[in-house]
Tab-separated table of C-alpha atoms in Angstrom:
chain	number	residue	atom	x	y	z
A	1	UNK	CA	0.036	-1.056	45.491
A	2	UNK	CA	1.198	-3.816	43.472
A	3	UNK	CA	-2.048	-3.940	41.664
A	4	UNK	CA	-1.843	-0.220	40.832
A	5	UNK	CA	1.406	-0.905	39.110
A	6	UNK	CA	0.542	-3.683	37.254
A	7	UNK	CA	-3.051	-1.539	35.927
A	8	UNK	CA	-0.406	1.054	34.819
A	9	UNK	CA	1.944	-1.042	33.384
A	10	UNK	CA	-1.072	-2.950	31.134
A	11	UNK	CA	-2.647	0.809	30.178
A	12	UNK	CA	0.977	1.618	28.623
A	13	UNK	CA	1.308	-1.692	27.362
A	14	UNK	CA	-2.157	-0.702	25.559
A	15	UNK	CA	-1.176	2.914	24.734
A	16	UNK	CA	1.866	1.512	23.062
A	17	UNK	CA	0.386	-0.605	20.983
A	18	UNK	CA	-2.315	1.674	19.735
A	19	UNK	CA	0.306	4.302	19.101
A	20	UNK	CA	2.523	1.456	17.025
A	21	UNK	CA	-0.772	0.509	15.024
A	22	UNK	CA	-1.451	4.352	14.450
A	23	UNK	CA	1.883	4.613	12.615
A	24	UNK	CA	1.307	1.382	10.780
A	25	UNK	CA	-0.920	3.472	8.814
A	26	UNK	CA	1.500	6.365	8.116
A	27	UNK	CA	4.208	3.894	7.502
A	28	UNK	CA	2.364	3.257	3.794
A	29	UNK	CA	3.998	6.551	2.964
A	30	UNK	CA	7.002	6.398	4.440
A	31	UNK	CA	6.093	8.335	7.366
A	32	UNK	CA	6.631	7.219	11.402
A	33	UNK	CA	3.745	9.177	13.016
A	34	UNK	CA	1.088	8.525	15.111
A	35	UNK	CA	-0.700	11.846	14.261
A	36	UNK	CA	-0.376	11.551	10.356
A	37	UNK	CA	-1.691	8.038	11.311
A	38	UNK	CA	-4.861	8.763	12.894
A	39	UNK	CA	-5.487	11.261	10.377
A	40	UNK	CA	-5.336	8.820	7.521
A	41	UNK	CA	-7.287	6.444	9.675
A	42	UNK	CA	-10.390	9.262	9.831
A	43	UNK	CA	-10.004	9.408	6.077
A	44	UNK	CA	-11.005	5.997	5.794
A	45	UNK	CA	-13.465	6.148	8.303
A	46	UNK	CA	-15.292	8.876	6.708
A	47	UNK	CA	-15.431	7.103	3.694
A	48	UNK	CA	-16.459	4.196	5.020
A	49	UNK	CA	-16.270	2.952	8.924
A	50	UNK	CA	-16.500	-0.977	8.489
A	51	UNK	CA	-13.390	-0.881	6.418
A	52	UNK	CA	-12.008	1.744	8.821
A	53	UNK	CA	-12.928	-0.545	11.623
A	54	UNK	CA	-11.063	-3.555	9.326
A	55	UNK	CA	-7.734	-1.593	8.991
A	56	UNK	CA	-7.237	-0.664	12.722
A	57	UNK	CA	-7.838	-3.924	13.854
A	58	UNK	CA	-5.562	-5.281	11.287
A	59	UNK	CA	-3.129	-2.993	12.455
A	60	UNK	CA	-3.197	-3.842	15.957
A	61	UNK	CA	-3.388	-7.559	15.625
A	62	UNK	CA	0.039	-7.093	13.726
A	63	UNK	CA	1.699	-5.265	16.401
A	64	UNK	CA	-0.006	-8.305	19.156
A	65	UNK	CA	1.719	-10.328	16.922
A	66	UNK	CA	5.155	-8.543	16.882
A	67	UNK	CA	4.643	-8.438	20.442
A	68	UNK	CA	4.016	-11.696	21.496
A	69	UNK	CA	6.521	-13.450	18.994
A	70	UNK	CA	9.078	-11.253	20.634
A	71	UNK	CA	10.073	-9.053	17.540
A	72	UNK	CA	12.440	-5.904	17.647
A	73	UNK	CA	10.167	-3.528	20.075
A	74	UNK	CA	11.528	-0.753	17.321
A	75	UNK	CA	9.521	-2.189	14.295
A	76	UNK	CA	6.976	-2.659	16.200
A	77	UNK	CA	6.618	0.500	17.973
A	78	UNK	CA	7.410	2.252	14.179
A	79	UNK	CA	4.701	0.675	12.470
A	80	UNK	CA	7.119	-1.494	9.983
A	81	UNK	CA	5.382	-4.892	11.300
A	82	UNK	CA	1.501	-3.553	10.729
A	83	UNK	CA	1.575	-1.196	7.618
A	84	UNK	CA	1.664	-4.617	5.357
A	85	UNK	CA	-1.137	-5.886	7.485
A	86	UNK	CA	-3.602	-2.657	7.441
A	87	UNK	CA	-3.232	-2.947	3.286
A	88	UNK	CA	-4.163	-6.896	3.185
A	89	UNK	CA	-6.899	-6.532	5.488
A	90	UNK	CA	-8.215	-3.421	3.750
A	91	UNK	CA	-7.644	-5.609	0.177
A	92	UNK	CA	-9.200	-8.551	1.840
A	93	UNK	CA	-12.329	-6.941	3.157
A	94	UNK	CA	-12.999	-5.183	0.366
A	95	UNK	CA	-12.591	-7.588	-2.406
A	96	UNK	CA	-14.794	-10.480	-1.319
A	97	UNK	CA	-18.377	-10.759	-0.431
A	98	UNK	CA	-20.151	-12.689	2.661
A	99	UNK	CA	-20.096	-12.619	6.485
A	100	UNK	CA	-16.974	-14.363	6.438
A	101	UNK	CA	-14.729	-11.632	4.945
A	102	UNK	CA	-14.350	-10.276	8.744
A	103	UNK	CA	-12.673	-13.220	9.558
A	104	UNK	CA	-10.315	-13.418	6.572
A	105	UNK	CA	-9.505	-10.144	6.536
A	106	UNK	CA	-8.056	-10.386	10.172
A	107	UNK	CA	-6.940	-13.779	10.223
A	108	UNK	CA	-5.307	-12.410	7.032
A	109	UNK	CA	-3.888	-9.545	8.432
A	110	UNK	CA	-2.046	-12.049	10.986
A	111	UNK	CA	-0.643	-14.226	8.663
A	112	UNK	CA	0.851	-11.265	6.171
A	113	UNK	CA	2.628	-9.524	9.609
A	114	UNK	CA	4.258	-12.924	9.855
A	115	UNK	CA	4.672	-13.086	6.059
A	116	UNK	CA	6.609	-9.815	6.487
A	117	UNK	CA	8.799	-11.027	9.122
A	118	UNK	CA	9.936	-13.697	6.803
A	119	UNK	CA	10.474	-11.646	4.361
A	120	UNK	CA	12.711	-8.882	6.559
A	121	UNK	CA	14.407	-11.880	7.633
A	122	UNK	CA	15.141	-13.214	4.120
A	123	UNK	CA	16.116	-9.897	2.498
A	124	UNK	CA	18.001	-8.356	5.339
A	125	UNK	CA	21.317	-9.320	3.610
A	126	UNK	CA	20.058	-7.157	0.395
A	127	UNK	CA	19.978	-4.092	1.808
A	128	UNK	CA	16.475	-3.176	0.397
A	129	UNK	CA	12.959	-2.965	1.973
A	130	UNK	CA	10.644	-5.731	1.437
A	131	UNK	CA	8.503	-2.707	0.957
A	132	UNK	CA	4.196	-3.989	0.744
A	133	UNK	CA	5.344	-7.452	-1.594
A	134	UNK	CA	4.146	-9.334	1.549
A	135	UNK	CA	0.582	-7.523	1.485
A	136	UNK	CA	0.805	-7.974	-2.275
A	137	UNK	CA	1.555	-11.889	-2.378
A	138	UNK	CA	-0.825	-12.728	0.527
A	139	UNK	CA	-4.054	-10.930	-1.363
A	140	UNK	CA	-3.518	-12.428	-4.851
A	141	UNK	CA	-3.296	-15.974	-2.952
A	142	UNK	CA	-6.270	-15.834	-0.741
A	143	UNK	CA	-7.824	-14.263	-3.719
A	144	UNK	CA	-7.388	-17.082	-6.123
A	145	UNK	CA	-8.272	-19.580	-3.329
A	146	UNK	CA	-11.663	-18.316	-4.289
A	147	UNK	CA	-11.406	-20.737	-7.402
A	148	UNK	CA	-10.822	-23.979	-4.984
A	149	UNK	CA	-12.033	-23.371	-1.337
A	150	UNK	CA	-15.991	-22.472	-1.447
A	151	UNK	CA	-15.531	-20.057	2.244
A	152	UNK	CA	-13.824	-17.226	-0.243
A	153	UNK	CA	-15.933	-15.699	-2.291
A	154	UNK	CA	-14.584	-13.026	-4.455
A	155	UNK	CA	-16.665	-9.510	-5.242
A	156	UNK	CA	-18.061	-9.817	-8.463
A	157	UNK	CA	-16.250	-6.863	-10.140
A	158	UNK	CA	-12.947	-9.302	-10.340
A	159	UNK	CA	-13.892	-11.419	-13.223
A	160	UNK	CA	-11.281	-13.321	-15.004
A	161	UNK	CA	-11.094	-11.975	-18.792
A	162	UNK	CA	-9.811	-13.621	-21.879
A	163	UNK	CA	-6.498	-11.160	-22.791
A	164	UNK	CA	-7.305	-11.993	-26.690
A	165	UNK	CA	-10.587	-10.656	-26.604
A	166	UNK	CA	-9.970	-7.636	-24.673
A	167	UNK	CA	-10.720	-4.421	-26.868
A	168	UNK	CA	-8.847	-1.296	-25.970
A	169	UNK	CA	-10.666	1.780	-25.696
A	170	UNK	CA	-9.432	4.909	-26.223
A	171	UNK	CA	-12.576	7.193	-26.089
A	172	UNK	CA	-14.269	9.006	-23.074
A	173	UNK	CA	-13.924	12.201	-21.347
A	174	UNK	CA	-10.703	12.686	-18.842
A	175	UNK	CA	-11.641	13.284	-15.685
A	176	UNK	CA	-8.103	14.404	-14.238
A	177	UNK	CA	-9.220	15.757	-10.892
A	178	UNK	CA	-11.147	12.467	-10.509
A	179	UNK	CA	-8.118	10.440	-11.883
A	180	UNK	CA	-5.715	12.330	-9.295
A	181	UNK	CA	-8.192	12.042	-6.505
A	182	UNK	CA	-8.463	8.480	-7.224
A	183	UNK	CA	-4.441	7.955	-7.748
A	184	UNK	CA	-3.391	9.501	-4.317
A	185	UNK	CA	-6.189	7.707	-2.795
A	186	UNK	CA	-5.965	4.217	-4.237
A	187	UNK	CA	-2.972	4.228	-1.771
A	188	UNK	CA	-5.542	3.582	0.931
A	189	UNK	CA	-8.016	1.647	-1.490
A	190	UNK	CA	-10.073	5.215	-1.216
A	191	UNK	CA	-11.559	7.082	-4.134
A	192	UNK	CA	-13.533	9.976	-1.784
A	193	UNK	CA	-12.534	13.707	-2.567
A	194	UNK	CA	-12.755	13.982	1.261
A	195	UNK	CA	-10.892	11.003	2.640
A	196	UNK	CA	-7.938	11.955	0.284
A	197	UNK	CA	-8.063	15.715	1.056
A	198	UNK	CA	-7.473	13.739	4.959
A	199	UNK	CA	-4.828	11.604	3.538
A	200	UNK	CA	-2.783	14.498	2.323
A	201	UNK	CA	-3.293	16.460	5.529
A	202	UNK	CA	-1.852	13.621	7.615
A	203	UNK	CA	0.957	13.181	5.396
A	204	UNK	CA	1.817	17.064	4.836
A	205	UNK	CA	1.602	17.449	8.566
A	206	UNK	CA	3.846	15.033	9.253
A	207	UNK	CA	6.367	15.476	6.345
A	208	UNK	CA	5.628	18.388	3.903
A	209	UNK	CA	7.953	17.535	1.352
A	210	UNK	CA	6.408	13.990	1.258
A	211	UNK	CA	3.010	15.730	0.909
A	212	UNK	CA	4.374	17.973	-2.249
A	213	UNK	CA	6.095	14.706	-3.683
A	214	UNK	CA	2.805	12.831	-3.752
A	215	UNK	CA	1.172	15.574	-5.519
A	216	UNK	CA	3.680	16.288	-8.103
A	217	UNK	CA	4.153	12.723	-8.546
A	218	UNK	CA	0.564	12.292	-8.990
A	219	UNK	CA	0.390	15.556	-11.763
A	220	UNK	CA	3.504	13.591	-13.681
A	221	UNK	CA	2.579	10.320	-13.683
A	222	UNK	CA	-1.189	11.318	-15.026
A	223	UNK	CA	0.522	13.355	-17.940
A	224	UNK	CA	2.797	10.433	-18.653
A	225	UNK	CA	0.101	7.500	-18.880
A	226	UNK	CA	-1.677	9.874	-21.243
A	227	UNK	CA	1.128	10.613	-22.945
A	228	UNK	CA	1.708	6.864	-23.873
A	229	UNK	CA	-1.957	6.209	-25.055
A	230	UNK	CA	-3.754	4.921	-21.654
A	231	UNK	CA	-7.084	4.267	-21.455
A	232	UNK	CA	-9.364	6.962	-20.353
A	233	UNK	CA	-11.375	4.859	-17.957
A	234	UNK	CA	-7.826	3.524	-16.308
A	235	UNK	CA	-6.745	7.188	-16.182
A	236	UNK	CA	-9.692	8.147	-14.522
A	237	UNK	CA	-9.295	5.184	-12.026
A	238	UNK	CA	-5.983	6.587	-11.213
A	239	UNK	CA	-4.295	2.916	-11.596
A	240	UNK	CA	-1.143	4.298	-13.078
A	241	UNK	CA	-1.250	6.960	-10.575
A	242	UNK	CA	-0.228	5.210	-7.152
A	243	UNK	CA	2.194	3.024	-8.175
A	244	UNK	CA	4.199	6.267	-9.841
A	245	UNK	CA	3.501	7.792	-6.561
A	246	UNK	CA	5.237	5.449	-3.668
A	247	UNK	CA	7.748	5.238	-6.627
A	248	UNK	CA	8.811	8.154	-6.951
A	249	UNK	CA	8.664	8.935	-2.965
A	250	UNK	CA	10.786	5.750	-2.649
A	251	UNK	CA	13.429	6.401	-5.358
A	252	UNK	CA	13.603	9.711	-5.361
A	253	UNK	CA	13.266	10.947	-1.448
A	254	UNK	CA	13.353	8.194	0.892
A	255	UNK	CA	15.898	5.639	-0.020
A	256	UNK	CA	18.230	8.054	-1.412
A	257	UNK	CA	21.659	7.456	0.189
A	258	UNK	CA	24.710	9.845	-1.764
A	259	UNK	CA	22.639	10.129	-4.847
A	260	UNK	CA	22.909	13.502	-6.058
A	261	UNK	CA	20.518	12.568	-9.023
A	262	UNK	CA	17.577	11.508	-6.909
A	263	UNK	CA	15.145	13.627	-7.595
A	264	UNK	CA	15.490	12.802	-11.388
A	265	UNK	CA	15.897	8.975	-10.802
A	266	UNK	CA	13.016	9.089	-8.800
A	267	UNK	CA	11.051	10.738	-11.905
A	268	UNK	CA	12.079	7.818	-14.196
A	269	UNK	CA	11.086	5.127	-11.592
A	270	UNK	CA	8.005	6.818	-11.647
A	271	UNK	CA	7.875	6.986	-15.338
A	272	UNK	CA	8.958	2.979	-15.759
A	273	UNK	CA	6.480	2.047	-13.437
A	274	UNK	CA	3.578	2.914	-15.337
A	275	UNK	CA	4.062	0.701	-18.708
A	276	UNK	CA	5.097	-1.998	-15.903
A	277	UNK	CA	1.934	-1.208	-14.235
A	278	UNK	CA	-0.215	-1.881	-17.502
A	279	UNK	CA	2.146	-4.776	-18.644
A	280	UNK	CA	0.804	-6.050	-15.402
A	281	UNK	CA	-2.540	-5.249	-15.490
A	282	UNK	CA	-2.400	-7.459	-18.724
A	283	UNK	CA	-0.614	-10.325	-17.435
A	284	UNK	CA	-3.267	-10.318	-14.402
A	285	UNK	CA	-6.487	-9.756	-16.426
A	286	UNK	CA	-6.981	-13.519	-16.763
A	287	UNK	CA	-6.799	-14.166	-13.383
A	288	UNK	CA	-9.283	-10.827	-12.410
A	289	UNK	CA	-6.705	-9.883	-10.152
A	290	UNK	CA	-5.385	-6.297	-9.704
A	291	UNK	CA	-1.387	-5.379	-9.445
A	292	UNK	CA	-2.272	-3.516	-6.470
A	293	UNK	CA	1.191	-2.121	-5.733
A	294	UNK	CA	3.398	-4.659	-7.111
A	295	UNK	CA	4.595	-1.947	-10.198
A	296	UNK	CA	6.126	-0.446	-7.206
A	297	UNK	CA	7.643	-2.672	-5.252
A	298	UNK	CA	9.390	-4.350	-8.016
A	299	UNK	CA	10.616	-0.785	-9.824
A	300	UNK	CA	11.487	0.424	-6.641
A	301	UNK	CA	13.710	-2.693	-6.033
A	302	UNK	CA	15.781	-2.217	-9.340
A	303	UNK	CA	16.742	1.142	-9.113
A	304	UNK	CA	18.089	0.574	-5.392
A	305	UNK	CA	19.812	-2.250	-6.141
A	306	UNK	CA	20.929	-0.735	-9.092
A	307	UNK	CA	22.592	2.314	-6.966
A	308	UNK	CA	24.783	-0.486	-5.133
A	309	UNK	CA	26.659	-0.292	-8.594
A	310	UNK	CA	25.625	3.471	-9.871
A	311	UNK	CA	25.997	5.194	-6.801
A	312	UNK	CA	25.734	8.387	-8.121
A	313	UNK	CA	22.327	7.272	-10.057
C-alpha cells in the first residue's frame, strides 16, 4: 500500500511540474495557463520540433531547479521561475552551431532560472518585475564567450560589423503582413504564419484582451517605425515590432495599478521603445549581437518606476 502511495505521490509530483513548465511558456505574455502554454508550445513545434524539444526541456529543468533549491512552490507552479529559461534556451539553441549547442542550451537554461532568482531577490525591494533581463544578460554573455572559449561557436548570421561603415537603406518593398507575422512571433524566436496564428490562439484563449493588445500593438508599432524612417528589411523582420508589443501589454494592461491613463501610457512605452530598440541595435552591431528584448525590459522599467511618483501616469 505504501508503495501505491508513494507511485501516486511521484506521478503528481510529475504532473505538477509539467503543468508549471507549460505555463512557463504562457508566462512570456503575461499569461498563467497551462492550456495557452501548450498551445504556444505546438506553435513552436510545428515550426520546428528540435527547438520545440529545446524549450520544454528548458522549461522543466527550471522548475527541477525551483524545486529542488526549495523556491516559493507559487513561482514555480506559475511559471515565473521557467519563462526566462524557455527564452535562453530557445536563444541559445538557435544562435550557435555544433553538437554541443544541446548542452548549452540546457545547461544554460539552468543557470538563467538561477540568474532569475537572484535577480527577484535583488529587485524585490523595487517593486518592479525583473521581467526577461535575466534571459537577456545570460545570452549576450554565453554569446560573446564565443570570441574566447573555442566549445561556443556562434551561427554565422551574427557577424560583428563596423558601425562607421554601416550604410542605411531605405529601399525595398514592405512586406507588413510578413513584418507583423514576424513581430508577434519574434516573441517566441518564430517567423511561421502558422506557429504565430498558434501563438495568438493560446494567448486569446487564455486572455482575449491580451490577444487584441498584441495585435493592435503590433499594427501601431509597425506604423510608427515607418513613420520615423526604419529600414524596410528591419520592418519586415518585425524587430521593432516585439519589443513595442510586451511594452505596451506591460505598461499599458498588466502592471497598471490606479492609472487611469494606461492605455495611453502604454501606447507611448510602446512608441519610446522603438528608437530605443534601433539605438540598440546600433550600439550592439559591433558586437553581432541582437537586443532581443532588452528595449522592453528597460522601457518597461521607467515608466513603472516612474508611476511610483506620477501615479496617475
Amino acid at each position: 500500500m505504501k508503495q501505491v502511495y508513494q507511485a501516486s505521490g511521484s506521478n503528481t509530483e510529475w504532473r505538477t511540474l509539467i503543468k508549471a513548465s507549460l505555463k512557463s511558456f504562457s508566462q512570456i505574455m503575461f499569461i498563467e495557463n497551462a492550456v495557452a502554454g501548450l498551445i504556444i508550445l505546438i506553435g513552436i513545434l510545428v515550426a520546428s520540433v528540435s527547438v520545440g524539444i529545446v524549450a520544454f526541456l528548458s522549461a522543466l529543468i527550471a522548475a527541477c531547479v525551483g524545486r529542488i533549491g526549495g523556491a516559493d512552490k507559487g513561482l514555480v507552479n506559475q511559471g515565473l521561475i521557467g519563462f526566462n529559461s524557455v527564452l535562453s534556451g530557445m536563444a541559445l539553441f538557435l544562435y550557435m552551431t555544433g553538437g554541443q549547442r544541446w548542452i548549452i542550451a540546457l545547461v544554460g537554461a539552468a543557470v538563467t532560472a538561477i540568474f532569475s532568482a537572484a535577480m527577484m531577490h535583488m529587485m524585490r525591494n523595487t517593486g518592479l518585475p525583473v521581467f526577461t533581463f535575466p534571459f537577456v544578460v545570460w545570452t549576450w554573455l554565453i554569446l560573446l564567450a564565443s570570441y574566447r572559449q573555442g566549445m561556443f561557436q556562434l551561427n554565422q548570421a551574427l557577424v560583428p560589423q563596423n558601425l562607421t561603415q554601416w550604410e542605411w537603406q531605405k529601399s525595398g518593398a514592405i512586406d507588413w503582413i510578413q513584418g507583423l507575422v514576424n513581430g508577434i512571433g519574434s516573441v517566441y524566436f518564430q517567423n511561421n504564419i502558422f506557429s504565430v496564428v498558434l501563438i495568438l490562439i493560446g494567448v486569446s484563449w487564455a486572455n482575449l484582451k491580451i490577444g487584441m493588445y498584441t495585435v493592435i500593438g503590433a499594427i501601431i508599432a509597425g506604423l510608427a517605425a515607418y513613420g520615423l524612417g526604419a529600414e524596410i528589411s528591419l520592418l519586415n523582420s518585425g524587430v521593432y515590432v516585439f519589443n513595442a508589443v510586451l511594452t505596451f501589454i506591460a505598461v499599458g494592461m498588466i502592471f497598471v495599478s490606479n492609472s487611469r491613463l494606461a492605455p495611453v501610457t502604454g501606447i507611448l512605452a510602446a512608441l519610446v521603445s522603438i528608437p530605443i530598440t534601433a539605438g540598440m541595435s546600433s550600439f550592439l552591431l559591433p558586437f553581432g549581437l541582437s537586443p532581443l528584448s532588452m528595449p522592453f525590459v528597460l522601457v518597461t522599467w521607467v515608466f513603472l518606476a516612474s508611476r511610483k511618483v506620477l501615479p496617475n501616469w
